[in-house]
Short mmCIF file of C-alpha atoms and ligand atoms in Angstrom, two decimals:
data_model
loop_
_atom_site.label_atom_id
_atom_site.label_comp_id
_atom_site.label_asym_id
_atom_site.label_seq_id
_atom_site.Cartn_x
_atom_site.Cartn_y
_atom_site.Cartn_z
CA UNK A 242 0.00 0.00 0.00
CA UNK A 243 1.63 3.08 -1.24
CA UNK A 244 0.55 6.32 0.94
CA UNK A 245 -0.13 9.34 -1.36
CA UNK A 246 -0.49 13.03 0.65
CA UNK A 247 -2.71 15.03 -2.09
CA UNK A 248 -5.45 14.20 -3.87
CA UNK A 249 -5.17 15.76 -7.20
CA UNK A 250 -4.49 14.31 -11.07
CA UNK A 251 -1.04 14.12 -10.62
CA UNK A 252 -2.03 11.52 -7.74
CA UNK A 253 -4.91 10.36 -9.36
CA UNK A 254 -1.93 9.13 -12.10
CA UNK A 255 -0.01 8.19 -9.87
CA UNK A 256 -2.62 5.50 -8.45
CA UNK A 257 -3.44 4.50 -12.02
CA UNK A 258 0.06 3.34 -12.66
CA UNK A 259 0.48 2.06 -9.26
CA UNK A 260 -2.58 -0.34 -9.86
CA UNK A 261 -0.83 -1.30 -13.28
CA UNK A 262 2.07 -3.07 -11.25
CA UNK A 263 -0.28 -4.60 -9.36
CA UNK A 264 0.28 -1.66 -5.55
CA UNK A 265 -2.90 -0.15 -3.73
CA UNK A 266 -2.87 3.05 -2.70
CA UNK A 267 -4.32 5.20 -0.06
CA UNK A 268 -4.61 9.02 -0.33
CA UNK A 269 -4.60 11.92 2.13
CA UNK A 270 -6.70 14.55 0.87
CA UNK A 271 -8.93 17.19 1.79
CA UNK A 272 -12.33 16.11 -0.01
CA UNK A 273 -13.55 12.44 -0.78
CA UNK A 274 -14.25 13.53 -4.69
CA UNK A 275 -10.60 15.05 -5.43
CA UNK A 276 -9.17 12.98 -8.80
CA UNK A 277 -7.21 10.66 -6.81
CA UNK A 278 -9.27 10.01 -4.09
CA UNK A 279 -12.07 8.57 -6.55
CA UNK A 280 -9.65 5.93 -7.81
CA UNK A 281 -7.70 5.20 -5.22
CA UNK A 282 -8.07 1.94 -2.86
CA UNK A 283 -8.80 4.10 0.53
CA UNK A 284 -8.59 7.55 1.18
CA UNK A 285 -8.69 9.82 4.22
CA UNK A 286 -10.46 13.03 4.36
CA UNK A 287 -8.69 15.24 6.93
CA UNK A 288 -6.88 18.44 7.16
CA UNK A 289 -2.84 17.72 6.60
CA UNK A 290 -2.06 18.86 9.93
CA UNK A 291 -4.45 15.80 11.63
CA UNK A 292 -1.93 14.15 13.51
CA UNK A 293 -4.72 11.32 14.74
CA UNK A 294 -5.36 11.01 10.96
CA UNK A 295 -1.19 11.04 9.53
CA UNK A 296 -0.81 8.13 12.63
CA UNK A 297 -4.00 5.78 11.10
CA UNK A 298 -2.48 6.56 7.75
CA UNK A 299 0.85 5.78 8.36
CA UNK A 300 -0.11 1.88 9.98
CA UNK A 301 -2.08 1.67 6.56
CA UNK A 302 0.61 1.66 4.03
CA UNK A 303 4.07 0.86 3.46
CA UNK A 304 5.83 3.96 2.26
CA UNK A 305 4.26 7.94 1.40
CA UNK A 306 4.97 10.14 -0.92
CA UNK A 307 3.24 13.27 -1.91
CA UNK A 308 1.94 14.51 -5.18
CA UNK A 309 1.78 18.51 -3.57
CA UNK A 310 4.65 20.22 -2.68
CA UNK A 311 2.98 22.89 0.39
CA UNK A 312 2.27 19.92 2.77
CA UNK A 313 2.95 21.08 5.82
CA UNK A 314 6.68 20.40 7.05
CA UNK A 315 5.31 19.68 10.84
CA UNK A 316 3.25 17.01 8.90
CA UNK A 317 6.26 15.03 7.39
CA UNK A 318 8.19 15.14 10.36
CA UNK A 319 5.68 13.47 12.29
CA UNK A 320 5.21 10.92 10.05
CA UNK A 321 8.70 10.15 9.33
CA UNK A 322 9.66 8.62 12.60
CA UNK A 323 6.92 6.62 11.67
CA UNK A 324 7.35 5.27 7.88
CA UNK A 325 9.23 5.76 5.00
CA UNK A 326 8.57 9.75 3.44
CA UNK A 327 9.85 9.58 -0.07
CA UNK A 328 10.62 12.60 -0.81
CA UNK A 329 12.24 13.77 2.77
CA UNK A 330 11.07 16.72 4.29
CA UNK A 331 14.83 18.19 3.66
CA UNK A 332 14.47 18.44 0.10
CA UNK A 333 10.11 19.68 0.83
CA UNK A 334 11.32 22.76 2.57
CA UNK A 335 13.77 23.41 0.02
CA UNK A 336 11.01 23.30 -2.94
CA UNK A 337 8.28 25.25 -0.79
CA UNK A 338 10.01 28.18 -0.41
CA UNK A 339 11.70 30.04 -3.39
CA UNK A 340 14.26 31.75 -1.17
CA UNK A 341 15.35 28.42 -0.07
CA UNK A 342 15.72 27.02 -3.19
CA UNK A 343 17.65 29.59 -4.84
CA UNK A 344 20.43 29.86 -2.08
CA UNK A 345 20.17 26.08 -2.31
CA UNK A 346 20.55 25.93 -6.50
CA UNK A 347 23.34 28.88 -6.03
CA UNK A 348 25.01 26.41 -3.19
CA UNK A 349 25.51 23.78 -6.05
CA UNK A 350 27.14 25.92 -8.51
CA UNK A 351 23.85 26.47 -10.99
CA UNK A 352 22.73 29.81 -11.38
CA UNK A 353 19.28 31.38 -11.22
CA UNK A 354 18.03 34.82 -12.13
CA UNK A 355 19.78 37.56 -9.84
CA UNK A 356 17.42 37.51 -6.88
CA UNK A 357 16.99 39.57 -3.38
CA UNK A 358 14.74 38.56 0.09
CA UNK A 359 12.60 40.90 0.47
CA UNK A 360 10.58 41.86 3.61
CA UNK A 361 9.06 45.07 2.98
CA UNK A 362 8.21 48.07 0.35
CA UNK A 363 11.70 50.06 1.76
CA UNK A 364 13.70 46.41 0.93
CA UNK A 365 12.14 46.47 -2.29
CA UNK A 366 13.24 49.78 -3.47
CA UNK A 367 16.96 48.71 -2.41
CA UNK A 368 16.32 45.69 -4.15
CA UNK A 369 14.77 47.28 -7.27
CA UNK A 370 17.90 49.58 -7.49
CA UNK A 371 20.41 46.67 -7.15
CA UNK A 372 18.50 44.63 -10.05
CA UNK A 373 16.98 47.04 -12.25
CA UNK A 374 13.71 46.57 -14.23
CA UNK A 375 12.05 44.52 -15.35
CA UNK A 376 11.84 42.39 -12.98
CA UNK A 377 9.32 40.02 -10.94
CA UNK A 378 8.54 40.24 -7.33
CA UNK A 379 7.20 36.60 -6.15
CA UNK A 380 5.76 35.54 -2.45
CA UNK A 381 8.68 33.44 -1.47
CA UNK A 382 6.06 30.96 -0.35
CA UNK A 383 2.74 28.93 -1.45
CA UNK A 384 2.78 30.43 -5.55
CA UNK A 385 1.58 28.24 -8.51
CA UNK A 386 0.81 29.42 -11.56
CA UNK A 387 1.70 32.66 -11.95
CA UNK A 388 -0.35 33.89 -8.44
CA UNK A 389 1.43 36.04 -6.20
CA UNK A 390 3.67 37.06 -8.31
CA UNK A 391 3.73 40.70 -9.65
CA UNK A 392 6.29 42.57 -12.52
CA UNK A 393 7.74 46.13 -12.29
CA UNK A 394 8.52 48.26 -14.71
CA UNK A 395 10.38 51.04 -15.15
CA UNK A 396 7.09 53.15 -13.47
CA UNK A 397 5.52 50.99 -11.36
CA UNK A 398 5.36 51.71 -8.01
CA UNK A 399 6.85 49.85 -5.77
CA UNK A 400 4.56 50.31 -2.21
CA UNK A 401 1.34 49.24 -5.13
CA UNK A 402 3.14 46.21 -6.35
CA UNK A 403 3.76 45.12 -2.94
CA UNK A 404 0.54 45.53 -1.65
CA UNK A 405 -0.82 43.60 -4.98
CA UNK A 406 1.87 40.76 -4.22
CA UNK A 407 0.04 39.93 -1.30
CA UNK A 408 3.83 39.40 0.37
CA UNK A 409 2.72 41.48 3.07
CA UNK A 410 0.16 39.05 4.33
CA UNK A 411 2.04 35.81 3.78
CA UNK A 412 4.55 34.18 6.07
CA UNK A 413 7.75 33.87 4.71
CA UNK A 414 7.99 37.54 2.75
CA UNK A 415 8.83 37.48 -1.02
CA UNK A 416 11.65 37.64 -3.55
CA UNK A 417 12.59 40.13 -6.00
CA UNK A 418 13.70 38.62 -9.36
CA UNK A 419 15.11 40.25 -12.15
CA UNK A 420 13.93 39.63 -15.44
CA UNK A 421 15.60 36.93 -17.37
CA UNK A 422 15.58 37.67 -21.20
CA UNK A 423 14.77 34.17 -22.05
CA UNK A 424 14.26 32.45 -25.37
CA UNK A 425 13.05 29.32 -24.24
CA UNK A 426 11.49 27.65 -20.84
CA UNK A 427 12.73 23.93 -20.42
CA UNK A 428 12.42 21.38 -17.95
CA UNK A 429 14.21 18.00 -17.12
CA UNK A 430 12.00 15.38 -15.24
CA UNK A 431 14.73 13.55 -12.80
CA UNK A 432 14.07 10.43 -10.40
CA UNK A 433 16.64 8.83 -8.02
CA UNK A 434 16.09 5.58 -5.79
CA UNK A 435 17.25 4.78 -2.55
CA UNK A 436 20.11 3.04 -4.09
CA UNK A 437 21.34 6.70 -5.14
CA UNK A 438 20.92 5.61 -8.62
CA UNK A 439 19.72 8.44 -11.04
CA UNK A 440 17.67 8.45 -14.16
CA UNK A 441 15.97 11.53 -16.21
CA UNK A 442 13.90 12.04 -19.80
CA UNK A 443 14.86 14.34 -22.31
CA UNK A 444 14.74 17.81 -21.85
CA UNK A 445 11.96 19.21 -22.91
CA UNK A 446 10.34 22.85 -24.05
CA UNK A 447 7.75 24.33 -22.21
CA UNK A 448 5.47 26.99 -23.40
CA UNK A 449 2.66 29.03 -20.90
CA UNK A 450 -0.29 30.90 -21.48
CA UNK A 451 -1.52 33.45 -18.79
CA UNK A 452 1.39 31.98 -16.72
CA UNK A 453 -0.49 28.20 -16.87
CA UNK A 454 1.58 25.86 -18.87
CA UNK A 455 -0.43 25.54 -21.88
CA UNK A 456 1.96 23.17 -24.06
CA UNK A 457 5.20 20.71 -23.45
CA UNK A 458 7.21 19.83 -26.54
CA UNK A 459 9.24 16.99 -26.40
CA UNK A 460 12.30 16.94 -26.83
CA UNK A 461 13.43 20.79 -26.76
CA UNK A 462 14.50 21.97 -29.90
CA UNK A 463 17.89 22.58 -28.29
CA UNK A 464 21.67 22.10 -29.08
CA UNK A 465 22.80 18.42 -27.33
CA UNK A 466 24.98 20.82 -25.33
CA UNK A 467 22.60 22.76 -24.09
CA UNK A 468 20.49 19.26 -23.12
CA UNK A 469 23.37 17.87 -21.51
CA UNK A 470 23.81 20.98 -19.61
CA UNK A 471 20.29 20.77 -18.07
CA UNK A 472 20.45 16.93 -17.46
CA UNK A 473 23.55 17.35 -15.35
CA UNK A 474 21.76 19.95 -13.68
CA UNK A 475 18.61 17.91 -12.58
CA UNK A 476 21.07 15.18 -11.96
CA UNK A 477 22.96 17.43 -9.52
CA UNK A 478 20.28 18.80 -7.66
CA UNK A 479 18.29 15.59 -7.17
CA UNK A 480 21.58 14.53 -5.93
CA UNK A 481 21.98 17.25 -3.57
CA UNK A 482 18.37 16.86 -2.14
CA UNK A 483 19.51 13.15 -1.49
CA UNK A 484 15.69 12.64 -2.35
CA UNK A 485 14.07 9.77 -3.37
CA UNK A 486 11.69 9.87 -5.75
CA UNK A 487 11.20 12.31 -8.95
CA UNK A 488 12.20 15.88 -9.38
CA UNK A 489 11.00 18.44 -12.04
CA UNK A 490 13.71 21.06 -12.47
CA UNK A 491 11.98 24.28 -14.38
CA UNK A 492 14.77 26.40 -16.29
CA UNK A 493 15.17 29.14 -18.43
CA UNK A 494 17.44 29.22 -21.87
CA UNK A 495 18.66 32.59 -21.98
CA UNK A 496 18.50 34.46 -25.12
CA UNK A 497 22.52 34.33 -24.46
CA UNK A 498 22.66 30.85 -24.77
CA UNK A 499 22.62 30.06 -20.63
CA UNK A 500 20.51 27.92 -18.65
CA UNK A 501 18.97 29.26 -15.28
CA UNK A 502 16.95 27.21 -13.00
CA UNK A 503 13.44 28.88 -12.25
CA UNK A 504 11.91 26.54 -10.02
CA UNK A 505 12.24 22.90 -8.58
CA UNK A 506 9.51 20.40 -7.51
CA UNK A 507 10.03 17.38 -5.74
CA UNK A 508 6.97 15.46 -7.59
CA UNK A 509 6.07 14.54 -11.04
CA UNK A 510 5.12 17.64 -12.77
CA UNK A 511 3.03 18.53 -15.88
CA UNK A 512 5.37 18.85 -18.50
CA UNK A 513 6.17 15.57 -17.89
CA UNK A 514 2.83 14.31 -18.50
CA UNK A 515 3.99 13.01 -22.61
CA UNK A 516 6.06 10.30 -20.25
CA UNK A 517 2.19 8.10 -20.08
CA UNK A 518 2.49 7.91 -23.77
CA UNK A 519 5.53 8.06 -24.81
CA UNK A 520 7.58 6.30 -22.36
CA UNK A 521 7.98 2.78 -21.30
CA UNK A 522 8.06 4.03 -17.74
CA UNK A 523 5.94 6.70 -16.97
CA UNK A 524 7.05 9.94 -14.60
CA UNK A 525 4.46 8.34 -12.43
CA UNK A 526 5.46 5.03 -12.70
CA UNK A 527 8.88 6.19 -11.98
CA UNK A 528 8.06 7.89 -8.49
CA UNK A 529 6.09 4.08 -7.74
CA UNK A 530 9.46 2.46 -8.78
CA UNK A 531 11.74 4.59 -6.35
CA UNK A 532 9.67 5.11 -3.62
CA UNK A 533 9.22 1.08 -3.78
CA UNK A 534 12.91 0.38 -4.30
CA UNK A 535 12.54 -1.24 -7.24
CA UNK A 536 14.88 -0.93 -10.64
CA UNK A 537 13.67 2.57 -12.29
CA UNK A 538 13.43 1.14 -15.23
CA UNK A 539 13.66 2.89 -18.85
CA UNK A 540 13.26 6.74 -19.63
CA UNK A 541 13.60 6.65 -23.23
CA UNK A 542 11.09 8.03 -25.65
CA UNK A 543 9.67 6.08 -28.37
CA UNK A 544 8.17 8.94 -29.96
CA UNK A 545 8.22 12.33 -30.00
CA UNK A 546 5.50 14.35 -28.25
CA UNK A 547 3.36 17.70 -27.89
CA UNK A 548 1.53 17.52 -24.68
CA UNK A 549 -1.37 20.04 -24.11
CA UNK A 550 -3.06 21.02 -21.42
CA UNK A 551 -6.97 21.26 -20.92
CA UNK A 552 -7.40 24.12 -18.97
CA UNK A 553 -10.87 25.45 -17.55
CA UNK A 554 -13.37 24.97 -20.46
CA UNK A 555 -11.17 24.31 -23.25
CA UNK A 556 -12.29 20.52 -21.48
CA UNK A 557 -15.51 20.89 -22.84
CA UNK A 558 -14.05 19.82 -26.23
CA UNK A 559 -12.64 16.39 -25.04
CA UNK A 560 -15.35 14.78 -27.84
CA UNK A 561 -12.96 16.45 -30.70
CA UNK A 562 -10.11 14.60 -29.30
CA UNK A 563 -11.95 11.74 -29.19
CA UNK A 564 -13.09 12.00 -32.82
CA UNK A 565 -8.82 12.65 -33.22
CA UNK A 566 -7.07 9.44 -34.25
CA UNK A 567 -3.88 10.57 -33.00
CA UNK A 568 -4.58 12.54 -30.02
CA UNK A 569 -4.62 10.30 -26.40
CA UNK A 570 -7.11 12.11 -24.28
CA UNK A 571 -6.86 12.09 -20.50
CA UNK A 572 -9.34 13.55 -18.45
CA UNK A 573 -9.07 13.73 -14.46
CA UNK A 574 -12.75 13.43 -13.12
CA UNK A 575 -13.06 16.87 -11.67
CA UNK A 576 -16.60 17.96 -11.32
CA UNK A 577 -16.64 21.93 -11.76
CA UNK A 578 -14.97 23.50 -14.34
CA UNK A 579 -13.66 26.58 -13.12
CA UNK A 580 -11.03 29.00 -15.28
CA UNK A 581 -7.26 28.27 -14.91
CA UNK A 582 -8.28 24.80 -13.46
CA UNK A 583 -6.20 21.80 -14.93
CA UNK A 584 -8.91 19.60 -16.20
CA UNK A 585 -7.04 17.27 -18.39
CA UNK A 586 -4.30 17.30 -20.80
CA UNK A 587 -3.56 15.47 -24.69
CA UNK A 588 -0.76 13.81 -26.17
CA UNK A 589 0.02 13.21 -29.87
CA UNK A 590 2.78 11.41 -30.67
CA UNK A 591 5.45 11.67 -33.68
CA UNK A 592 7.91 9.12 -34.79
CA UNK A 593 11.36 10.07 -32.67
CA UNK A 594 13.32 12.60 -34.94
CA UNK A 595 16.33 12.88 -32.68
CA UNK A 596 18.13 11.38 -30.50
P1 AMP B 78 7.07 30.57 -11.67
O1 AMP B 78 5.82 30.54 -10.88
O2 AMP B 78 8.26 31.05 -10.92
O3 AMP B 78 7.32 29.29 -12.42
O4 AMP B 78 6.80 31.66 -12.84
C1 AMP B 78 5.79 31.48 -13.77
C2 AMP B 78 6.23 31.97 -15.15
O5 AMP B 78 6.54 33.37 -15.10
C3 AMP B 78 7.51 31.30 -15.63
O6 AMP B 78 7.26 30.05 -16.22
C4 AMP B 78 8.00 32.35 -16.63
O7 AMP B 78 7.29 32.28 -17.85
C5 AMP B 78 7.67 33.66 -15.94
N1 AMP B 78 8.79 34.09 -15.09
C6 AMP B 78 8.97 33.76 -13.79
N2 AMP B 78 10.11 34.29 -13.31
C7 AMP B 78 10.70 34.96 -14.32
C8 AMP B 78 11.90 35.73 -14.45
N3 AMP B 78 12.75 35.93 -13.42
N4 AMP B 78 12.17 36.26 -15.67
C9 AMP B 78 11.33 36.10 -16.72
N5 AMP B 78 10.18 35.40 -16.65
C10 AMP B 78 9.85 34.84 -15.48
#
């Protein structure tokens, strides 16, 4: 029985290819319909910080992971004494907060954008006249999707874009980012098992719409140098987290031909959603393999791949992909559409072009 904390698709896919070799799993979640709860074996319906709930969990299975990175810290640490936590709660409080994780991916010799703490409007101004503009001031802690995050111009004003961050309300204050002239967003899907042995897929290119990734290209139309650069990176960090399980490492291509890491999360991740249908081993099927101990198996493609996301009511369409010979639908069971809401994504395959 494999423990999953989070209930959403990426657990829900996670079940589905933990049933394939033959595991059960039980989720932690916070409502009995959430994608993976509906599918998986048992589920428990409590708030994350339930410590009568994490103990009955934890005698239920064998091993947890989590499909969400903002579980609660205080929540893994009581359950590691307890069972196996794959990831650790080391490499969680590294990915949950982005000041963390940038002193942690400038610790390991990888750079990021040029990047200041910031704790209030007068830090902000100092900031903003060490980094210059444009640049993007982000709550250092619980952001997705582009929310709580805010960019200044040459005439914005600072006090207004921090009240609009919402930094001021949130624990853990907020970054200040400068503006990376990218030409490309990339990411490299990484997965290491207990054995400290290290796998990853093919970088691949990542392209957002109203900051929700809207399509994944597989692989990046980059130089082999330039992939081999951002493989040893993900293979370096997951390294450095000493995690087990899978790591999505988000980076950007500069326009001058350098690779900066954005954002790390210690999960499988949507732009590695192609993996179900293109891969022998699936991203999902990879986190089952490590968390398990078992062999991690194959990453290669056998195809190419554009993944796409179905985002709020662009779902209602899933009959046209249907009526698509080439398009694998998947859909993940939530009830309400609502916009910017992940409702499903497609893959169409290619035949492999590259290596
Ligand atoms: P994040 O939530 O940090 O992944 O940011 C969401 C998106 O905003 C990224 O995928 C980029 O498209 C854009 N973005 C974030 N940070 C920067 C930056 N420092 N420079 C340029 N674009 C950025």
């Amino acid at each position: 029985m494999i423990g999953i904390l989070g209930g959403g698709q990426l657990g829900r896919m996670t079940v589905i290819a933990a049933a394939r070799l033959g595991y059960r799993c039980h989720v932690f979640c916070q409502s009995p319909d959430e994608p993976a709860a509906q599918i998986a074996t048992r589920s428990t319906v409590a708030p994350f910080t339930d410590t009568n709930a994490l103990d009955r969990f934890a005698a239920d299975v064998d091993v947890v992971t989590l499909e969400f990175e903002n579980i609660p810290l205080a929540s893994l640490e009581h359950l590691a004494p307890q069972i196996a936590v794959r990831p650790n709660a080391a490499a969680l409080a590294v990915a949950q907060d982005r000041i963390k994780e940038k002193d942690f991916i400038t610790a390991a010799g990888i750079a990021t954008a040029p990047y200041r703490a910031i704790n209030g409007p007068a830090e902000l101004r100092a900031a903003l006249a060490e980094l210059g503009t444009p640049a993007i001031l982000k709550t250092a802690r619980l952001g997705y999707d582009g929310k709580g995050q805010v960019r200044l111009d040459a005439d914005t004003d600072p006090d207004t874009a921090w009240g609009q961050s919402g930094a001021g309300d949130a624990t853990g204050g907020a970054v200040l980012e400068g503006f990376v002239d990218f030409e490309r967003e990339i990411s490299v899907i990484a997965a290491r098992g207990a054995d400290g042995a290290a796998t990853s897929y093919v970088p691949v290119e990542n392209r957002h719409a109203n900051h929700i990734l809207d399509q994944t290209i597989v692989p990046a139309p980059i130089s082999n140098a330039l992939a081999a650069t951002a493989t040893d990176i993900a293979h370096r960090l997951i390294a450095d987290l000493q995690m087990v399980g899978v790591l999505a490492v988000e980076m950007f291509v500069s326009t001058d031909g350098n690779i900066l890491v954005n954002e790390i999360a210690p999960r499988p991740h949507n732009s590695g959603h192609w993996t179900i249908d293109a891969c022998a081993v699936s991203q999902f099927e990879l986190l089952v393999r490590a968390v398990c101990g078992l062999p991690l198996g194959s990453t290669e493609r056998d195809a190419d791949a554009i993944m796409k996301n179905l985002i709020g009511d662009a779902a209602d369409d899933w009959q046209t992909y249907l009526g698509d010979p080439a398009a694998r639908l998947h859909l993940y069971g939530k009830a309400e559409t609502r916009p910017g809401r992940k409702m499903g994504h497609v893959t169409w395959l290619a035949p492999r072009k590259q290596s």
